[in-house]
Tab-separated table of C-alpha atoms and ligand atoms in Angstrom:
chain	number	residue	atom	x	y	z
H	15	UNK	CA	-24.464	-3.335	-13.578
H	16	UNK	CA	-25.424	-2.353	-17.128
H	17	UNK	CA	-24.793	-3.416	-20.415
H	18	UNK	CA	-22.636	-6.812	-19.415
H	19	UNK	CA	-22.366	-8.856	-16.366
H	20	UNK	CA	-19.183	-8.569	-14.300
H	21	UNK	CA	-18.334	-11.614	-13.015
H	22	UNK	CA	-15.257	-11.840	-10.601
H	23	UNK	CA	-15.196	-15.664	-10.745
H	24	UNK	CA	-14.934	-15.916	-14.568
H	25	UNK	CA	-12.066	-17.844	-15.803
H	26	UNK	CA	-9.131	-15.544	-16.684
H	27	UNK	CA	-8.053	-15.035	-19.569
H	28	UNK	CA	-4.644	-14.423	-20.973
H	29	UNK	CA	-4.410	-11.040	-20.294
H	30	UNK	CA	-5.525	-9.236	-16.963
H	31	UNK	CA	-8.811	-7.542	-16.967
H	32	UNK	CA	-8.310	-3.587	-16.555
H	33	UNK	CA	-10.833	-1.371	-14.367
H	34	UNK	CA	-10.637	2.045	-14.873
H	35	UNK	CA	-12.476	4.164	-12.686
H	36	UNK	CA	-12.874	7.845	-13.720
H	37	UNK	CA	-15.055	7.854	-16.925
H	38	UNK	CA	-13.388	11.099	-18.318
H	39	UNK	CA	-10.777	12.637	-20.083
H	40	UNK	CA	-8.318	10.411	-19.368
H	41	UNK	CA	-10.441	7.409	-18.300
H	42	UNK	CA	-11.765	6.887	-21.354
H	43	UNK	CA	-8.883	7.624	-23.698
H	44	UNK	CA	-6.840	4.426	-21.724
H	45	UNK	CA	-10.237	2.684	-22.113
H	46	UNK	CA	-10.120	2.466	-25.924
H	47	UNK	CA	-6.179	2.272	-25.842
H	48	UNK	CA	-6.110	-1.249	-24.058
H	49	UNK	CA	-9.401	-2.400	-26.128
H	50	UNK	CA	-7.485	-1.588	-29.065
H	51	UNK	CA	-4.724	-4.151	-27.679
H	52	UNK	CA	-7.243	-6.618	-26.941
H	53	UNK	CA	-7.541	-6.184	-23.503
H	54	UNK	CA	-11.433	-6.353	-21.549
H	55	UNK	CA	-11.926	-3.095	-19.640
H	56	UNK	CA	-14.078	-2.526	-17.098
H	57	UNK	CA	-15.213	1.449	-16.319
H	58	UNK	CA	-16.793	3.724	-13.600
H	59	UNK	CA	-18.049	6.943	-12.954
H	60	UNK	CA	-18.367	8.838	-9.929
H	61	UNK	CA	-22.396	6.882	-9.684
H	62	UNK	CA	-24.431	4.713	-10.765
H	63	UNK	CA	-23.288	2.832	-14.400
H	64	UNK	CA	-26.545	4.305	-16.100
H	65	UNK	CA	-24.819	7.817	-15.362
H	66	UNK	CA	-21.815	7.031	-18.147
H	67	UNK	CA	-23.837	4.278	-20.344
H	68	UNK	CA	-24.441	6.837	-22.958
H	69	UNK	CA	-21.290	8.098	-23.242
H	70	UNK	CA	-19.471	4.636	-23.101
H	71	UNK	CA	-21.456	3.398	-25.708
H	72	UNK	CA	-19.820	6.244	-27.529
H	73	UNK	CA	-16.501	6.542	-27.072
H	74	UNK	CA	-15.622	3.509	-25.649
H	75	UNK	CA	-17.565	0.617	-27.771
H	76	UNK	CA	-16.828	-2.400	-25.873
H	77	UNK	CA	-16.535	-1.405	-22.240
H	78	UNK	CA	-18.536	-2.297	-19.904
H	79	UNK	CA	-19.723	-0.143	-16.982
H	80	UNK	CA	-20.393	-1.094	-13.309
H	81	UNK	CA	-20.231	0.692	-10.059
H	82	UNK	CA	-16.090	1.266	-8.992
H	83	UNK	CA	-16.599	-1.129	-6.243
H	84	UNK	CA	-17.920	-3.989	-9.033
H	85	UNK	CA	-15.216	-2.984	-11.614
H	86	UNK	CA	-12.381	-3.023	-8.868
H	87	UNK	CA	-13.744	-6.720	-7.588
H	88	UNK	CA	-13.734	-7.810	-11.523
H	89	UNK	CA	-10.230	-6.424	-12.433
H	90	UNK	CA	-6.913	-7.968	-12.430
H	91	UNK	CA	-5.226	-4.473	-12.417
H	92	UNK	CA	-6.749	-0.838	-11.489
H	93	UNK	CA	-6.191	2.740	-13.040
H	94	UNK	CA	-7.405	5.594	-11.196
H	95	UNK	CA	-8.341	8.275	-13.401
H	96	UNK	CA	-10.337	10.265	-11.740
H	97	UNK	CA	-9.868	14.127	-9.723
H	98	UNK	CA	-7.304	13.386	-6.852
H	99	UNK	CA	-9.061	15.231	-4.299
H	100	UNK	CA	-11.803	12.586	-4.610
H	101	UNK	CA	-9.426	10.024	-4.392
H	102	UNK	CA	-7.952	11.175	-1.316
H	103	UNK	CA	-10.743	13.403	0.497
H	104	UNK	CA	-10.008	15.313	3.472
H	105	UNK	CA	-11.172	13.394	6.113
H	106	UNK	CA	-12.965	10.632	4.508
H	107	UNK	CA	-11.792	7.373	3.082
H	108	UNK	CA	-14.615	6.168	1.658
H	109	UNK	CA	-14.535	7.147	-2.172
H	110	UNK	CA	-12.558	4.614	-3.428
H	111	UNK	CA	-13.182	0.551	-2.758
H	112	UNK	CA	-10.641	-0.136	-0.914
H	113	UNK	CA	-11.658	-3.837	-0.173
H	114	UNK	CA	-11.706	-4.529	-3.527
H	115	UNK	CA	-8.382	-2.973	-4.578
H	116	UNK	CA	-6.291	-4.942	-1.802
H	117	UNK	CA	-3.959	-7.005	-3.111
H	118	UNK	CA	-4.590	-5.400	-6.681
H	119	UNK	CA	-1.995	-4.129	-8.664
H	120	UNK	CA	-3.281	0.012	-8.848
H	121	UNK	CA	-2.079	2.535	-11.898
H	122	UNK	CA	-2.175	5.990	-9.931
H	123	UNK	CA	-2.829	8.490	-12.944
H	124	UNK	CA	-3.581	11.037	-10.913
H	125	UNK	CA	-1.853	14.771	-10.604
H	126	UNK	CA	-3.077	17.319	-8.004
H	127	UNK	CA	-4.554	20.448	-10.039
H	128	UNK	CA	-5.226	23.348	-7.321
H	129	UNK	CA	-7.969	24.588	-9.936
H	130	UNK	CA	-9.815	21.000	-10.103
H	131	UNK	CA	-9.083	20.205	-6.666
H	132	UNK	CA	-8.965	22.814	-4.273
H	133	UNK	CA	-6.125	24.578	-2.495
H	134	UNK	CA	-5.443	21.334	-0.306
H	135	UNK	CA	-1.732	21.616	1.337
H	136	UNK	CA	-1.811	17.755	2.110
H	137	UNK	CA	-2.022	17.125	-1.634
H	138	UNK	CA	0.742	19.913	-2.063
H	139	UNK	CA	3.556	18.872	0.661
H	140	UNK	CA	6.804	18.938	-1.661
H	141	UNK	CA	8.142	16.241	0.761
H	142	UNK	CA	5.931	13.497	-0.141
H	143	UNK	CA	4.137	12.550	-3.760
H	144	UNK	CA	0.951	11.935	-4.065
H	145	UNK	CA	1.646	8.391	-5.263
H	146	UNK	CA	2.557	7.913	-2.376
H	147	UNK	CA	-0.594	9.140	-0.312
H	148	UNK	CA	-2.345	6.880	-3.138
H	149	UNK	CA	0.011	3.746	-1.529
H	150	UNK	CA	-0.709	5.024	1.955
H	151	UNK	CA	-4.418	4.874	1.567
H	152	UNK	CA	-4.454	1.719	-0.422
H	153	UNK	CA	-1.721	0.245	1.646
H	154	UNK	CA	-2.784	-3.367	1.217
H	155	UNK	CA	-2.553	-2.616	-2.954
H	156	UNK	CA	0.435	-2.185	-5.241
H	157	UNK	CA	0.402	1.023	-6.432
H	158	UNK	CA	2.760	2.418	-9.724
H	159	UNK	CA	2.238	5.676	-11.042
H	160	UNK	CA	1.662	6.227	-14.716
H	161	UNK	CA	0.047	7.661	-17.308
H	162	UNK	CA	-0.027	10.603	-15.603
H	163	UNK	CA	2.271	13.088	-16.901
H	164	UNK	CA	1.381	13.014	-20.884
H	165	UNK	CA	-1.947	15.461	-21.816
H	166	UNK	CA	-5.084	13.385	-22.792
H	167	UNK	CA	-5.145	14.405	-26.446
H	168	UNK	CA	-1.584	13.067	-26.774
H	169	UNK	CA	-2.265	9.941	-25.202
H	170	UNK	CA	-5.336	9.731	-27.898
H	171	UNK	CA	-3.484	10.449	-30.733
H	172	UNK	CA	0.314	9.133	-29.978
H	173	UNK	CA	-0.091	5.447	-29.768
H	174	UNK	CA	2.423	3.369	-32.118
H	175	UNK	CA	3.450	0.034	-32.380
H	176	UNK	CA	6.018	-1.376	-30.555
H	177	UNK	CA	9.406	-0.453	-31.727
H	178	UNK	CA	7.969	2.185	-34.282
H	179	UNK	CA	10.334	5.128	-35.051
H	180	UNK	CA	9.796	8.448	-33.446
H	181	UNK	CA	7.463	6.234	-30.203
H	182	UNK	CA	6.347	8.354	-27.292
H	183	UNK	CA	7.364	7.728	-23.870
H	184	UNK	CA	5.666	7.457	-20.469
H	185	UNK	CA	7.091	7.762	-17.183
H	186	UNK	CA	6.486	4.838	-14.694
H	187	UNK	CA	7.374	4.950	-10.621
H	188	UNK	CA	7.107	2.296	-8.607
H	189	UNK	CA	8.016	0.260	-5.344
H	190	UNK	CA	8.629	-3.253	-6.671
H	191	UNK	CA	9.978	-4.697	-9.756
H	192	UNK	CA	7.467	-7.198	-10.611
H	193	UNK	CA	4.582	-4.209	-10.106
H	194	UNK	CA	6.700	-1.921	-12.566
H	195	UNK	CA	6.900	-4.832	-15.065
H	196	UNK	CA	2.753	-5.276	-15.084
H	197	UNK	CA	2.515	-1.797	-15.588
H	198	UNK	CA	5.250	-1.570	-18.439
H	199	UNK	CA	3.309	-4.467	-20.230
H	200	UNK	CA	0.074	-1.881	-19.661
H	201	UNK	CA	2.035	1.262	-21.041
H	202	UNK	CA	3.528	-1.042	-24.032
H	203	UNK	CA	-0.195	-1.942	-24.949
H	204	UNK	CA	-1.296	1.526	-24.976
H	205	UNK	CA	1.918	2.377	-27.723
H	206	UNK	CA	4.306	3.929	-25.835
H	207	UNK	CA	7.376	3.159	-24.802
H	208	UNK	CA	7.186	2.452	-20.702
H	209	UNK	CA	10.360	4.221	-18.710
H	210	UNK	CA	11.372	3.540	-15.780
H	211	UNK	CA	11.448	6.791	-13.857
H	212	UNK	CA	12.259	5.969	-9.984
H	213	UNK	CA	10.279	5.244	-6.767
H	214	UNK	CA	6.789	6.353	-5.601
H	215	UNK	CA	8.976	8.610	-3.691
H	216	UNK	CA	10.982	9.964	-6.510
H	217	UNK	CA	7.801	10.361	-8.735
H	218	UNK	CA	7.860	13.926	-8.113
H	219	UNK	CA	9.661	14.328	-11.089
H	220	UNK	CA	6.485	13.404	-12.538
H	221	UNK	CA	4.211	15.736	-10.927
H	222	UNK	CA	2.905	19.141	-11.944
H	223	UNK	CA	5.797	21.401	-12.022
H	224	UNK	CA	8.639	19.033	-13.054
H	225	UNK	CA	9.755	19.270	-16.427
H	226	UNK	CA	8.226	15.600	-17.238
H	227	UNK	CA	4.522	16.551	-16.506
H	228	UNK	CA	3.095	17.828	-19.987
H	229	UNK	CA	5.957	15.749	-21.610
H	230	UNK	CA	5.234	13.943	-24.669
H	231	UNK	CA	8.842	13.117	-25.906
H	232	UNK	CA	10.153	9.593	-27.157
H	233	UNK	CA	11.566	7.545	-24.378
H	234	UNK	CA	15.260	8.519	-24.699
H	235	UNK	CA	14.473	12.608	-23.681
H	236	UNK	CA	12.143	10.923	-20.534
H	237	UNK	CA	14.927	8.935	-19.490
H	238	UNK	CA	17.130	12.485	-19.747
H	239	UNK	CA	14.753	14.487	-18.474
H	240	UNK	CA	14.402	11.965	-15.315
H	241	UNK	CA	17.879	12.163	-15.195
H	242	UNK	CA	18.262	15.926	-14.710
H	243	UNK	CA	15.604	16.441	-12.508
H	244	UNK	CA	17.467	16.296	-9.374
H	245	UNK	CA	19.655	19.784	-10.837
H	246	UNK	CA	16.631	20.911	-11.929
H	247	UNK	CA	15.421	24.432	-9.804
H	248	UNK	CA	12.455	22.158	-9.001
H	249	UNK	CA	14.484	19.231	-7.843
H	250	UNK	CA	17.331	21.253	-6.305
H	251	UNK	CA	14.252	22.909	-4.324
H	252	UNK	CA	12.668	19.695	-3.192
H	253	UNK	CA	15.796	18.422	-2.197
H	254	UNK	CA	16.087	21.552	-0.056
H	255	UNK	CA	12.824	20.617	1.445
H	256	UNK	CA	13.065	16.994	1.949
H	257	UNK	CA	15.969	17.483	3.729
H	258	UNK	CA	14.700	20.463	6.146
H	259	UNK	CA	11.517	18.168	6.687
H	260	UNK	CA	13.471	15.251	7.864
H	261	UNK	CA	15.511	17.699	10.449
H	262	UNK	CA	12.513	18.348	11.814
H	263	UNK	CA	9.720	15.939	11.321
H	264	UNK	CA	9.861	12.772	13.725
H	265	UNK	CA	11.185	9.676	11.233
H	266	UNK	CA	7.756	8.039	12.226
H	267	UNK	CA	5.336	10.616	12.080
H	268	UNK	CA	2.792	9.482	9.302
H	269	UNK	CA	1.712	12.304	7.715
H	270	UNK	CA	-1.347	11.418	5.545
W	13	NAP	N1	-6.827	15.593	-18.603
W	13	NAP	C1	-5.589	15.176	-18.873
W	13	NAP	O1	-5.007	15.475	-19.921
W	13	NAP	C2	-4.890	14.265	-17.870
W	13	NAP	C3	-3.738	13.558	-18.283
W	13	NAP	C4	-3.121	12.664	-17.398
W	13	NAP	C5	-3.643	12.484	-16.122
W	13	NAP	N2	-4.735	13.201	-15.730
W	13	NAP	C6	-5.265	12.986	-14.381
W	13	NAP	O2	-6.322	12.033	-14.478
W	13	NAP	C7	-7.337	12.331	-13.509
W	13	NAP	C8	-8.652	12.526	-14.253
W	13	NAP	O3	-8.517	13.625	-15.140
W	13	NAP	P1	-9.578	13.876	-16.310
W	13	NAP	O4	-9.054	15.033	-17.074
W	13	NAP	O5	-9.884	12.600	-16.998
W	13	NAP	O6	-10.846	14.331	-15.442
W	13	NAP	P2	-12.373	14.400	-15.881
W	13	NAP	O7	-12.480	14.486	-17.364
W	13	NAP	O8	-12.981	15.469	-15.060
W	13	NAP	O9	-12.943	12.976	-15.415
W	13	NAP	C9	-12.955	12.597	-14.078
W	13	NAP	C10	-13.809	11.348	-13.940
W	13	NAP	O10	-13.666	10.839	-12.614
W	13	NAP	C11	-14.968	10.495	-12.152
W	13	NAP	N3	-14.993	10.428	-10.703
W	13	NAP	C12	-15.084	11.425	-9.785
W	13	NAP	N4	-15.075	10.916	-8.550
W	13	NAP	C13	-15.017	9.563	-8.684
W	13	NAP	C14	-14.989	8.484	-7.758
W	13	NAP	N5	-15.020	8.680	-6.440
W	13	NAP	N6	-14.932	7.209	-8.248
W	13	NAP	C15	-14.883	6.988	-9.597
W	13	NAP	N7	-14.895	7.980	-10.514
W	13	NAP	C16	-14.964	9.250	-10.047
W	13	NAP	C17	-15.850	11.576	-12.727
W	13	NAP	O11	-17.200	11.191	-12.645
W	13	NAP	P3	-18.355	12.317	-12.470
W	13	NAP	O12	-18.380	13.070	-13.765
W	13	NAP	O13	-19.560	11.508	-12.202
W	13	NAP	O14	-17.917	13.173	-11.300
W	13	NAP	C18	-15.311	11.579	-14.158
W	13	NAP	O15	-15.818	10.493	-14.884
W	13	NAP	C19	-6.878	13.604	-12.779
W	13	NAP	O16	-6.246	13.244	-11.576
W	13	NAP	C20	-5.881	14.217	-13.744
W	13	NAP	O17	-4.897	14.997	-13.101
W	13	NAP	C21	-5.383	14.072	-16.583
């Protein structure tokens, strides 16, 4: 631990406490985001706190640091912002604290980028989203994808108030209402405008190669764009897939 204590038995507060783990790009842009909103974030690298101290201190006054497994224990809700290959490692479980994420509700920001991660065909089956690999390995947590599909520099520099003319919009999939609803509040205190987008299962329309991932439109063209997908060549061709997979895959074979 560096810098402050984390304490998972402190009294909460009014808002949840938000662990990111995956001090980079992305990591640390949400980091200041939900500081600016008054939030207390917790962050992690790939190692030891001293390993992102520096660089905390930096761009994220006001964080505080710990291992994943201490800022997952101390957080009310998760992001993971970090590669998605470590998240989900070929045979190995062991890179994310899973303990401490059960029960937690988890913000999968994660996309699967062949040049980052590795030709990995698990991470590329057009039948299931990752989001839902993330629920599969974390199947005790509640996992929503956001966050994912806007570019790091727009997330930096889009943020607006609530109800502000001309307000971005980000994507959200999820399983459960209540789940979507935390992570709405989450996207609303970063400034944008949260939209609803489908299930885990449907949030291939926010994955690389839909027209959503890069997006950084104002919630009415995300809510089109969503809407389209399914016509789009990409969704017409997933369709295509899903449906050949389900001829011929078992309907309990688990696949991760
Ligand atoms: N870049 C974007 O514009 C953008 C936008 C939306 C979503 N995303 C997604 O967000 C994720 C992170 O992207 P990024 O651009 O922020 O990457 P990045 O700048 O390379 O940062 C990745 C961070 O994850 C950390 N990390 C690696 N393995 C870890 C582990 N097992 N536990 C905790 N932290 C770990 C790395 O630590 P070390 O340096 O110690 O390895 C680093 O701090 C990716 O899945 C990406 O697709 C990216």
């Amino acid at each position: 631990m560096s810098k402050a204590q984390l304490d998972p038995n402190r009294p909460s507060e009014a808002l949840p406490t938000i662990g990111i783990l995956g001090a980079g790009k992305v990591g640390t842009v949400l980091a200041r985001l939900l500081i600016g909103s008054g939030y207390r974030v917790l962050i992690s690298g790939s190692g030891a706190p001293s390993k992102i101290d520096l660089i905390i201190d930096v761009l994220v006054p006001g964080a505080t640091t710990g291992t994943s497994a201490e800022v997952a224990a101390a957080a009310d809700v998760v992001i993971l912002a970090l590669p998605l290959g470590k998240a989900l490692p070929l045979g190995a479980r062991e890179t994310l604290p899973l303990d401490e994420l059960r029960g937690k509700l988890v913000i999968d920001a994660m996309n699967y980028w062949w040049e980052i991660d590795g030709v990995r065909d698990d991470l590329n089956d057009p039948t299931v989203a990752t989001s839902e690999l993330v629920q599969r390995l974390l199947s005790d947590s509640h996992v929503v994808k956001a966050f994912n599909h806007m570019g790091y520099h727009d997330l930096d520099e889009g943020p607006r108030p609530t109800g502000a003319p001309g307000r971005r919009g980000i994507g959200i999939a999820g399983d459960d209402d209540a789940d979507l609803a935390a992570a709405a509040a989450l996207v609303d205190a970063a400034g944008f405008d949260p939209v609803r987008v489908g299930t885990l299962h449907e949030s291939f329309l926010l994955q690389p190669g839909s027209e959503l991932f890069g997006a950084n439109f104002p919630a009415d063209e995300v809510r089109a764009a969503a809407a389209r997908f399914p016509r789009t060549e990409r969704g017409l061709e997933l369709a295509a897939q899903r449906a050949e997979n389900d001829r011929t895959v078992p309907a309990d074979t688990v696949r991760v």
